[in-house]
Short mmCIF file of C-alpha atoms and ligand atoms in Angstrom, two decimals:
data_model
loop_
_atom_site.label_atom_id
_atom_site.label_comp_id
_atom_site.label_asym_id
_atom_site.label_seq_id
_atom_site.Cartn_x
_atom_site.Cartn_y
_atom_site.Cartn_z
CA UNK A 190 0.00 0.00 0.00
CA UNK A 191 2.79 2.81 1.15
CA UNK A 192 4.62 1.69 -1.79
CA UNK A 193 1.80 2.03 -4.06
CA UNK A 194 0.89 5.52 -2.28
CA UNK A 195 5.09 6.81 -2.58
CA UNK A 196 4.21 6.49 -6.40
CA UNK A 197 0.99 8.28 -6.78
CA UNK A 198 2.86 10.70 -4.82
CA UNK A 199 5.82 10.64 -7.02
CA UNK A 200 3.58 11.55 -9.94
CA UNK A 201 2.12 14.48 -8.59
CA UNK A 202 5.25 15.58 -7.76
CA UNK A 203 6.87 15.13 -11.11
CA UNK A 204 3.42 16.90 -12.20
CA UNK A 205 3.83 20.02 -9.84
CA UNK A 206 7.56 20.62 -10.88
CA UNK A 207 6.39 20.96 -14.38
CA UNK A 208 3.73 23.14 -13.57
CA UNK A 209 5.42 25.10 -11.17
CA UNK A 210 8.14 25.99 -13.91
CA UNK A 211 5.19 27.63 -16.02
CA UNK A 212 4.00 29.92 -13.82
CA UNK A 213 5.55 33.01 -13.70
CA UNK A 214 5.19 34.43 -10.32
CA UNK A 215 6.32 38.06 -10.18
CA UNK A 216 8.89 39.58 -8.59
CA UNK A 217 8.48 42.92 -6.97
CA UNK A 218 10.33 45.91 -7.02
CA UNK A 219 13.70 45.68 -5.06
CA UNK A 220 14.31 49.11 -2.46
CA UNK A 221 17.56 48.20 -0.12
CA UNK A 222 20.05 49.57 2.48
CA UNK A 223 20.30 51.31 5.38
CA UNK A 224 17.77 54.12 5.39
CA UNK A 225 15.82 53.08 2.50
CA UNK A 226 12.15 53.21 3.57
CA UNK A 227 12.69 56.41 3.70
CA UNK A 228 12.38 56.38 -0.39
CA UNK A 229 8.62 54.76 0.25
CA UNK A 230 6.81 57.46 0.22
CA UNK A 231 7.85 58.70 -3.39
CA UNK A 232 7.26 55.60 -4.65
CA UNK A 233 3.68 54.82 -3.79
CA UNK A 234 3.03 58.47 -5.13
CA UNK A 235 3.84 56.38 -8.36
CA UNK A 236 1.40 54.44 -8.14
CA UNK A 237 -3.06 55.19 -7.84
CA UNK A 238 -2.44 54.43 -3.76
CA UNK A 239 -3.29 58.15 -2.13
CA UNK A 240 -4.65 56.40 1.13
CA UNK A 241 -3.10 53.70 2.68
CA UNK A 242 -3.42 50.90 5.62
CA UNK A 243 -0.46 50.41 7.45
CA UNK A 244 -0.51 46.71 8.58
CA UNK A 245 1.61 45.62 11.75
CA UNK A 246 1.43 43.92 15.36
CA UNK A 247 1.60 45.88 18.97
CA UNK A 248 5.36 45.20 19.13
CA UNK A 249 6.25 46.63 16.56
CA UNK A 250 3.87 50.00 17.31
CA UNK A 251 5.17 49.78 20.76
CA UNK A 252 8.72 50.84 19.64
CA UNK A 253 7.72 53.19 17.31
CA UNK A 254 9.05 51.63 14.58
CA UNK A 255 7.02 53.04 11.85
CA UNK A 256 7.59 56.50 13.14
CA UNK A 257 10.10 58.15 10.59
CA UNK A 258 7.92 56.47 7.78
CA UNK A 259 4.44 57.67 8.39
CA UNK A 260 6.14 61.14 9.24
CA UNK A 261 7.48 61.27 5.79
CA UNK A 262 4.09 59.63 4.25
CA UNK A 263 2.18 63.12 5.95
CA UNK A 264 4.64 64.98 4.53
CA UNK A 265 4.15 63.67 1.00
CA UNK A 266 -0.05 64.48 1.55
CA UNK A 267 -0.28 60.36 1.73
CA UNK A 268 -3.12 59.26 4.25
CA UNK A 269 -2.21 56.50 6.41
CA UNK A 270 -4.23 54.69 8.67
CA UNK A 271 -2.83 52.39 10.99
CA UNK A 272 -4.15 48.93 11.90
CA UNK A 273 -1.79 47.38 14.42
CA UNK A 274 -4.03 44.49 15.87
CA UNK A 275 -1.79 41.62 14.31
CA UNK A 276 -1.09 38.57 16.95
CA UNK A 277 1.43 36.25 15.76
CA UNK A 278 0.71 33.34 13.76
CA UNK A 279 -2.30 35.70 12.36
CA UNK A 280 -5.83 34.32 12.31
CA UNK A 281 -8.90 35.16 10.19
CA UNK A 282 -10.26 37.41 12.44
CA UNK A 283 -7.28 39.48 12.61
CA UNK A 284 -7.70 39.63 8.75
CA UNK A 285 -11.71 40.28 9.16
CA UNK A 286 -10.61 43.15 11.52
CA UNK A 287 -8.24 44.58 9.31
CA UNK A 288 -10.61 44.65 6.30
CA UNK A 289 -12.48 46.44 8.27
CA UNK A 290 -11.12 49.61 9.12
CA UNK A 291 -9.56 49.35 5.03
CA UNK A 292 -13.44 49.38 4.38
CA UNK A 293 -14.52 52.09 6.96
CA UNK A 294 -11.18 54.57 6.13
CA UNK A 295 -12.03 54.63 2.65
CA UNK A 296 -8.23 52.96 1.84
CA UNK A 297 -6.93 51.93 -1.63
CA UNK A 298 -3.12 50.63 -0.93
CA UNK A 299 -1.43 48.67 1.66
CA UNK A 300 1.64 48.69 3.87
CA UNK A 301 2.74 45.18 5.28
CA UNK A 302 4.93 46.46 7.62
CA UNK A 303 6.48 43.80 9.79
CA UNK A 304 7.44 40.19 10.11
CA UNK A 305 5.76 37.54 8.50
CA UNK A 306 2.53 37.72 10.67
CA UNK A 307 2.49 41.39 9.70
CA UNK A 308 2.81 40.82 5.85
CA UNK A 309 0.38 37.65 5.91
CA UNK A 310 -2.20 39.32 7.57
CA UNK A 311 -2.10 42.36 4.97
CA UNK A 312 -1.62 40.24 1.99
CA UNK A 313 -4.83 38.81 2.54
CA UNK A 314 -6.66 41.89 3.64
CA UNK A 315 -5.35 43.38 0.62
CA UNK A 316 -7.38 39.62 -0.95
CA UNK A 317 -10.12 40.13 0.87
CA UNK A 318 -10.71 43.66 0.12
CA UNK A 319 -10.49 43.24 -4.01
CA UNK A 320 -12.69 40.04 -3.41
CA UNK A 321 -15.39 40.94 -1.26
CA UNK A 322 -17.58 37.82 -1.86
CA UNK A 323 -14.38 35.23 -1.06
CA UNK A 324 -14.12 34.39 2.77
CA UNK A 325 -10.47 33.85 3.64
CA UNK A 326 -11.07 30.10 4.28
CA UNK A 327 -12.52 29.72 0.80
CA UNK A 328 -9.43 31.07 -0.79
CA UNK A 329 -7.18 28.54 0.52
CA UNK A 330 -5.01 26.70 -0.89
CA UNK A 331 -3.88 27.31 -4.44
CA UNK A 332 -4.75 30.09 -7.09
CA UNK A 333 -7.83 30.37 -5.44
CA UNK A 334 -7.52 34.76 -5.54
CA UNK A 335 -9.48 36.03 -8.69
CA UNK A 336 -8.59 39.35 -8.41
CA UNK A 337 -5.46 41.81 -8.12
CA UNK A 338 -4.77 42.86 -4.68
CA UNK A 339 -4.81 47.01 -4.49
CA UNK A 340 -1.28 48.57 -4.13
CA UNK A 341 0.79 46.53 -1.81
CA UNK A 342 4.14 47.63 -0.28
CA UNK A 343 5.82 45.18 1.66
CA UNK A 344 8.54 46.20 4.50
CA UNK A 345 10.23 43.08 6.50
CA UNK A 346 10.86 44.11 9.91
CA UNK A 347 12.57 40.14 10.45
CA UNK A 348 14.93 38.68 8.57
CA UNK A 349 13.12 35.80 8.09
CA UNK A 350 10.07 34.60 6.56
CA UNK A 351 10.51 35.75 2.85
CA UNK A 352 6.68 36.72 2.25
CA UNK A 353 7.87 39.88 1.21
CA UNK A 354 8.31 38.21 -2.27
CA UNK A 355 6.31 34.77 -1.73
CA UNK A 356 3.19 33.98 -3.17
CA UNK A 357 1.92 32.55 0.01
CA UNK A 358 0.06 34.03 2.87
CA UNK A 359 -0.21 31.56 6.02
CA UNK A 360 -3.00 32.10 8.72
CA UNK A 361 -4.28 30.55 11.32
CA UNK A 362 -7.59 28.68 11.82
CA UNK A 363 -8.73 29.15 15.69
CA UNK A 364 -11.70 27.17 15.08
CA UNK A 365 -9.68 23.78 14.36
CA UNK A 366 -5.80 25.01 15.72
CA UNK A 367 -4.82 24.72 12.54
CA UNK A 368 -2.64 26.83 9.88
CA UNK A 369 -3.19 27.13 6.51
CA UNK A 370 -2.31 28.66 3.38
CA UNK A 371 -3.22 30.83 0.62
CA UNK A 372 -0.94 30.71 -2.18
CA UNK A 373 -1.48 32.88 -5.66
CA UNK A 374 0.97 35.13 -7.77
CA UNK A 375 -2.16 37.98 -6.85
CA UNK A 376 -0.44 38.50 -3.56
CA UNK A 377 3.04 39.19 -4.18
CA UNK A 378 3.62 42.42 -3.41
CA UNK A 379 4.70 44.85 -5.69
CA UNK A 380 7.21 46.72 -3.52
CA UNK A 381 9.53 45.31 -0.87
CA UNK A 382 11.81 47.19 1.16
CA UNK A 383 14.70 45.93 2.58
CA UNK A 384 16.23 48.21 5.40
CA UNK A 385 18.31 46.63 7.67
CA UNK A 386 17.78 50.03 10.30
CA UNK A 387 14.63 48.29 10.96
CA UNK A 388 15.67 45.24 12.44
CA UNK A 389 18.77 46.37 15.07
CA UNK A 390 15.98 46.79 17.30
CA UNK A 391 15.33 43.00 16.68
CA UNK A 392 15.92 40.75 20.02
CA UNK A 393 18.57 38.12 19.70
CA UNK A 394 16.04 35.25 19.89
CA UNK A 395 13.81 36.51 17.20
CA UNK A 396 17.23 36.96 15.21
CA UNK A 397 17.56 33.65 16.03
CA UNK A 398 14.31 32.04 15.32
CA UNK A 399 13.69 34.29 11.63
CA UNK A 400 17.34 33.43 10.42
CA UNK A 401 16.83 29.46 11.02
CA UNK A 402 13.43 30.19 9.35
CA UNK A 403 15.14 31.61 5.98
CA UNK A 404 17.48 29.01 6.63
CA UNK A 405 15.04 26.29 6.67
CA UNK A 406 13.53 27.82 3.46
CA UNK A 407 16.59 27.99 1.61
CA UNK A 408 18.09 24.40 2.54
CA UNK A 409 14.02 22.63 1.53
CA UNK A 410 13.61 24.73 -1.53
CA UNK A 411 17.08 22.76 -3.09
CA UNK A 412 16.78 19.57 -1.56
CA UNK A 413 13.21 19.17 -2.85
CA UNK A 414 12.52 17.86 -6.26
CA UNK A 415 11.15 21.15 -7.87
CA UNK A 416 14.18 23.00 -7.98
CA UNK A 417 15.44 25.15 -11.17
CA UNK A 418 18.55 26.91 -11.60
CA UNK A 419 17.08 29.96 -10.61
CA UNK A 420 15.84 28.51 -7.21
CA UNK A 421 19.54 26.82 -6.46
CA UNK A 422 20.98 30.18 -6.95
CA UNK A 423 18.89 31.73 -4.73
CA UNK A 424 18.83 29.13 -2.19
CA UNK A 425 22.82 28.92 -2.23
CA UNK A 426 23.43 32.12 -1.90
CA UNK A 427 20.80 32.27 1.09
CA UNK A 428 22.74 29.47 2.82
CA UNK A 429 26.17 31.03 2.42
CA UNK A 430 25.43 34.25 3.93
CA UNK A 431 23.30 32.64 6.96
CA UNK A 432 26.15 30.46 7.78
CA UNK A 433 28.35 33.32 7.78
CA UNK A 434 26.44 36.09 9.28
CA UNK A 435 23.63 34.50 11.62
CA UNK A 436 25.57 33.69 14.49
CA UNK A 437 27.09 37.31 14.49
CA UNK A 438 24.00 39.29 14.11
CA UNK A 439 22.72 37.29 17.34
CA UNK A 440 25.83 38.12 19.32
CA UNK A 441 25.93 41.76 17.55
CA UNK A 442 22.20 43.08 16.22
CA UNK A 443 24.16 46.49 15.83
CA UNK A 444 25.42 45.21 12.35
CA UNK A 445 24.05 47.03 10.03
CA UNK A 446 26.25 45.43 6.89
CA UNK A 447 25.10 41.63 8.29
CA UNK A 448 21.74 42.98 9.17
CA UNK A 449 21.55 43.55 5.36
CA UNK A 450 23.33 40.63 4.32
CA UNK A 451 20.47 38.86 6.33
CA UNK A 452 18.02 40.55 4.77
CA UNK A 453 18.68 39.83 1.50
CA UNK A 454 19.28 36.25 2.42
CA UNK A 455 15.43 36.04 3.59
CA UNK A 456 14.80 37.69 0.42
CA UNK A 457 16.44 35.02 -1.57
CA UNK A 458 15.49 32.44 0.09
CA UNK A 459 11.58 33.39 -0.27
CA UNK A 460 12.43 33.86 -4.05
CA UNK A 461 13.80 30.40 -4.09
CA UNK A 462 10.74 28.09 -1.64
CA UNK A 463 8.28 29.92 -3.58
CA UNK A 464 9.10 28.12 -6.52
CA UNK A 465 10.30 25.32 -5.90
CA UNK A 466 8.41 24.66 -2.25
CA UNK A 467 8.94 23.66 1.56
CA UNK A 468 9.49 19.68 3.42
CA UNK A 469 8.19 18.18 6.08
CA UNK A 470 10.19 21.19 7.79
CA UNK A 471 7.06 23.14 7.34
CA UNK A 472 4.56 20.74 7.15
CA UNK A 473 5.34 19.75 11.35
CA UNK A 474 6.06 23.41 11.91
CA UNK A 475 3.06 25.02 11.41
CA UNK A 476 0.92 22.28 13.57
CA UNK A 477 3.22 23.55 15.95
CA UNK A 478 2.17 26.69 15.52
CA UNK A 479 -1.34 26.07 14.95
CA UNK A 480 -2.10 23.76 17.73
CA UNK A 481 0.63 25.48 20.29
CA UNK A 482 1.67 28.73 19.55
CA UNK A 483 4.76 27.66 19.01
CA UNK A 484 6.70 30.85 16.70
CA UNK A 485 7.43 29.51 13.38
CA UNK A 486 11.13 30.08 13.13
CA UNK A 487 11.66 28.25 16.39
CA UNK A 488 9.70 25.13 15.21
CA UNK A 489 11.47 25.20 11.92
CA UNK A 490 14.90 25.46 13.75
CA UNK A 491 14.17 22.71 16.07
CA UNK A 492 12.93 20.49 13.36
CA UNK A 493 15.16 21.04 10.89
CA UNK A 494 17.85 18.43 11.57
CA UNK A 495 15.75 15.93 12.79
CA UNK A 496 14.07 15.66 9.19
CA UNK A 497 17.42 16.06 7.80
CA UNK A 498 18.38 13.40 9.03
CA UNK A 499 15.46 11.30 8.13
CA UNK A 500 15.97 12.56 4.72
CA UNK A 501 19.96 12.48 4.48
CA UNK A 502 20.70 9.56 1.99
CA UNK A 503 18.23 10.69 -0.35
CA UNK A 504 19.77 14.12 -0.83
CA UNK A 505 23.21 13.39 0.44
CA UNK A 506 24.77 15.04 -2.60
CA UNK A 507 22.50 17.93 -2.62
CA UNK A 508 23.74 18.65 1.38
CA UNK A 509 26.96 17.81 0.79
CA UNK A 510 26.45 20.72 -2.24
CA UNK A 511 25.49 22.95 0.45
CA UNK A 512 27.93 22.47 2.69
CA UNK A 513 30.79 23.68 0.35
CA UNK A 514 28.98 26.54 -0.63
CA UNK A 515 28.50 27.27 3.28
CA UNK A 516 32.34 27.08 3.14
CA UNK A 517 32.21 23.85 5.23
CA UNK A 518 34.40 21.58 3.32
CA UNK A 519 35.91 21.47 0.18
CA UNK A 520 34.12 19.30 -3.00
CA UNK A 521 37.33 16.33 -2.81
CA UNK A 522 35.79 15.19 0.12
CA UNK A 523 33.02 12.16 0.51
CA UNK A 524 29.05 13.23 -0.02
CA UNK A 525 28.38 11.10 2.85
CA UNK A 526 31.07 13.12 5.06
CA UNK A 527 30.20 16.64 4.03
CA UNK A 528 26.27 16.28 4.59
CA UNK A 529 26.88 14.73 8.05
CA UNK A 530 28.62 17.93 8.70
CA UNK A 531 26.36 20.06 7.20
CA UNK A 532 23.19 18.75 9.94
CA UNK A 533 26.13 18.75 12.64
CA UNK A 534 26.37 22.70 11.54
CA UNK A 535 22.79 23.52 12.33
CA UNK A 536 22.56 21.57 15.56
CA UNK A 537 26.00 23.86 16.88
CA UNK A 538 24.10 27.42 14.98
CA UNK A 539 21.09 25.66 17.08
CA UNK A 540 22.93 25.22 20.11
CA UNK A 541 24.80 28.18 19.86
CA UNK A 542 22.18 30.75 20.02
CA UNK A 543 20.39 29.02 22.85
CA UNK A 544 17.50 26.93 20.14
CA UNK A 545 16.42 24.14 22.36
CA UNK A 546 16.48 20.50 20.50
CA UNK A 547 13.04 19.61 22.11
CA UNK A 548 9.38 21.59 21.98
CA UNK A 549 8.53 21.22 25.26
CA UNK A 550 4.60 21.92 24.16
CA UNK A 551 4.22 18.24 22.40
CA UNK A 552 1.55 16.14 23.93
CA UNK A 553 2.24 13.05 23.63
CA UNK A 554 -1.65 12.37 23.08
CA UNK A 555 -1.49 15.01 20.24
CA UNK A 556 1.35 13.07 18.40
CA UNK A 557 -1.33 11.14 16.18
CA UNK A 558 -2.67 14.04 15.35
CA UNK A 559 -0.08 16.54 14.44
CA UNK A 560 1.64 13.57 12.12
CA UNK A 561 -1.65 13.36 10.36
CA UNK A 562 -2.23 17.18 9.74
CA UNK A 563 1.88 17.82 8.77
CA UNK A 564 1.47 14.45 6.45
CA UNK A 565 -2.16 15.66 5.11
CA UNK A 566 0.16 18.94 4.12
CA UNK A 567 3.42 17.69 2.76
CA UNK A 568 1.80 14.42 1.13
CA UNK A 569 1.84 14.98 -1.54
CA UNK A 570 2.18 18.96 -1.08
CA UNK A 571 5.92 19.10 -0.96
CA UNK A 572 8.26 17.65 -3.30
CA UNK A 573 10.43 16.37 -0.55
CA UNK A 574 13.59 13.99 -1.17
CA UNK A 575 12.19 11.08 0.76
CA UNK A 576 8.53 10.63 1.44
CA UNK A 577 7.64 9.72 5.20
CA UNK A 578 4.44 7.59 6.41
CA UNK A 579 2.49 7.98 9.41
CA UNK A 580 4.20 5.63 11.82
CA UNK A 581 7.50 7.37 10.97
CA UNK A 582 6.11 11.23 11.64
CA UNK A 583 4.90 10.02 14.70
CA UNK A 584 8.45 8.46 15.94
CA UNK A 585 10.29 11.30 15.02
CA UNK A 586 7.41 13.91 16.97
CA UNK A 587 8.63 11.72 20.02
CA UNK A 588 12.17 12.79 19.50
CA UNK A 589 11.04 15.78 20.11
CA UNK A 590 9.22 15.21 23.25
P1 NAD B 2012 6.32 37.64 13.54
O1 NAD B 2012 5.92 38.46 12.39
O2 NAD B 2012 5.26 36.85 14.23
O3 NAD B 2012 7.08 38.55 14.58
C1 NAD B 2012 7.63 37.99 15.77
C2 NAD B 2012 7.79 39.03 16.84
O4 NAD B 2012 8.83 39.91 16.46
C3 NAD B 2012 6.55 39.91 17.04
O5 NAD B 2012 6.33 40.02 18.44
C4 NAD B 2012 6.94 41.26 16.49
O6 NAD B 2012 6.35 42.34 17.19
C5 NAD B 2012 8.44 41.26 16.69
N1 NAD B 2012 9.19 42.07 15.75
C6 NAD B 2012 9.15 42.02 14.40
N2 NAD B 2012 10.04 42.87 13.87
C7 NAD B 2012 10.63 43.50 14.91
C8 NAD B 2012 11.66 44.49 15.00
N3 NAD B 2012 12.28 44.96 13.92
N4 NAD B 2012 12.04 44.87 16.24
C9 NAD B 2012 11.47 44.37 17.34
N5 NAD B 2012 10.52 43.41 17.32
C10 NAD B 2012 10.10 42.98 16.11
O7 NAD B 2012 7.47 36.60 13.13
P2 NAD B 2012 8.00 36.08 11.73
O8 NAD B 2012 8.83 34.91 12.06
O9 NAD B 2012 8.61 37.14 10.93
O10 NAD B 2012 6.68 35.60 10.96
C11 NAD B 2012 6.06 34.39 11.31
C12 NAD B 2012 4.80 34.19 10.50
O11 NAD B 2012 5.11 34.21 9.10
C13 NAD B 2012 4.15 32.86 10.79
O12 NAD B 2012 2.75 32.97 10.85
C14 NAD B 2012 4.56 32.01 9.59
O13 NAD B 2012 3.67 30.93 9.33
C15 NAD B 2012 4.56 33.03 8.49
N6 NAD B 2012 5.37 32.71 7.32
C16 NAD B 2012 4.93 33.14 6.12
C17 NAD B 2012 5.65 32.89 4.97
C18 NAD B 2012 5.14 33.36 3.64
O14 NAD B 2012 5.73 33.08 2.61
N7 NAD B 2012 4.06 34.09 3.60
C19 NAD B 2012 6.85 32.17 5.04
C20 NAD B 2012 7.28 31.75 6.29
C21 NAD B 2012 6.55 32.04 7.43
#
């Protein structure tokens, strides 16, 4: 039966990486360096956006972080309303609530400014609002948005999820504890902004968490079976400069050169998974986060090598690829040696900025389940290298326990 299923599965993969190299997701418009949100302003006067919604959490109000950027939006004679009731790992009502006050202020653009809850949240008010008749829950999944999202300007404050250039919007499901997605080229944005000023105020352990998240994008976009040339690229150069600039912008946030470097390795790494997809990474992940509350880039960090490891034969070349490029080996030595050393390299980036190895949430009674929703997700949603069954998820949630 499994061995009937890993073919089916097979298929649809081989199906979905021909597809997936047909559509022609957009790219938006690149604004980077220190200092350069500050160029915002002129650019949505660009475009037909004269009143915007300025979508982020508490935390992020709380610091002020926005400040310098909706002082220079009043000064260009931009209205900006700001909607700052995100919670992380967003759910539908914090959408609903969003769309709202876009409805009631009369907007007609969109600032996703913030992490990935942040950006998620307005990516599918921004769906929501050009849709009016399609509940959130009805456009998930795939290509499921009909039409184009008003002016949207995305501006990472984490470094980190990618969504400022991914096709994919994930939100949460209170109802069920679940998280889902809503993936369609309509809600790339058309603007991202890249300024590493805004994350020095970043705390180590979110450093932490978003860079293994990026991380984790970069190293299941190449190992999967979807991959192009373009995606490698991306997801190389992703991997390179997390390996050589994580650690430091943990011990140092003050960086503004790494800070960068980081950025633009999120960046690149979204470019890359959202072609060429996520693994089983993401698929146990976001029960985590769905079920627990558990932030994304620490479940993705703290998963990572355990489905590496699962997975390691099947892609040893493709690791042992990585780990060059990381600039952990040289390419004379064995496959087998240099991707044992490349999972040995997360657990000490892991260990080294304080990333448990556990999730000290896991029920064990929950086990059953959360195997069942991560394999309903990656099976056979992700093109990963090897395909896992039930009674393996569920032994490798209680290495986790
Ligand atoms: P987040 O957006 O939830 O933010 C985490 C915390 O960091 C928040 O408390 C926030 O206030 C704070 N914060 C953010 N920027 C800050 C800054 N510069 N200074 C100080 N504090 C700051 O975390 P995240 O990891 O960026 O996003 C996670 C969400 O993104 C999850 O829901 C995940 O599923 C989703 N995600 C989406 C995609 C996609 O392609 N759309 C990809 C990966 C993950």
């Amino acid at each position: 039966m499994w061995t009937l299923k890993k073919l089916l599965y097979r298929c649809a993969h081989f199906a979905m990486s021909i597809a997936f190299k047909r559509i022609n997701v957009p790219i938006p418009e690149l604004l980077s360096g220190p200092g350069s949100i500050r160029q915002l302003p002129g650019i949505i006067q660009e475009t037909a956006a004269t009143k915007l919604l300025l979508v982020t959490d508490k935390g992020i109000s709380s610091i002020g972080l926005a400040g310098d950027l909706l002082e220079d939006l009043s000064n260009t004679n931009l209205g900006c309303t700001v909607f700052d009731d995100v919670q992380p790992n967003p759910s539908i009502a914090n959408v609903e609530a969003g769309l709202k006050v876009y409805l009631d202020e009369q907007c007609d653009g969109i600032i996703a400014f913030g992490g990935g809850s942040a950006m998620d949240c307005a990516k599918l008010i921004g769906a929501r609002a050009a849709n009016p008749d399609k509940p959130v829950l009805v456009m998930s999944g795939g290509f499921k948005v009909k039409n184009a999202l008003p002016p949207l300007f995305a501006v990472p404050t984490t470094a980190g999820t990618g969504s400022e250039c991914t096709l994919a919007a994930v939100i949460t499901n209170p109802d069920v504890r679940e998280k889902f997605a809503v993936a369609s080229d309509k809600i790339v944005p058309a603007y991202a902004v890249l300024d590493p000023q805004l994350m020095v105020s970043l705390p180590p352990h979110i450093t932490a968490h978003t860079g293994m998240d990026a991380l984790t994008h970069a190293i299941e976009a190449y190992v999967g079976k979807a991959g192009t040339p373009f995606t490698d690229e991306h997801a190389e150069k992703a991997v390179k400069i997390i390996f050589a600039d994580l650690e430091q912008v943990f011990a140092d946030g003050s960086d503004l050169e790494k800070r960068s470097n980081l950025a633009y390795a999120s960046y690149c790494a979204g470019l890359a998974f959202t072609r060429a997809l996520v693994g089983y990474v993401h698929a146990i992940a976001h029960n985590l986060g769905g079920l627990y509350g558990v932030p994304h880039g620490l479940a993705n960090a703290i998963v990572l090598p355990y489905i590496l490891e699962f997975s390691r034969e099947d892609c040893e070349s493709k690791l042992a690829r990585l780990a060059v490029v990381g600039g952990l080996g040289d390419p004379q030595e064995s496959d087998r040696e240099l991707s044992h050393r490349f999972i040995e390299k997360i657990r000490s980036m892991n260990e080294n900025m304080g990333i448990p190895t556990r999730v000290a949430e896991i029920q064990t009674s929950d086990i059953p389940l959360i195997a069942r929703r991560a394999l309903a997700e990656g099976n056979p949603g992700y093109p990963v290298p090897r395909l896992m069954h039930q009674d393996q998820c569920e032994a490798l949630l209680r290495q986790l326990i």
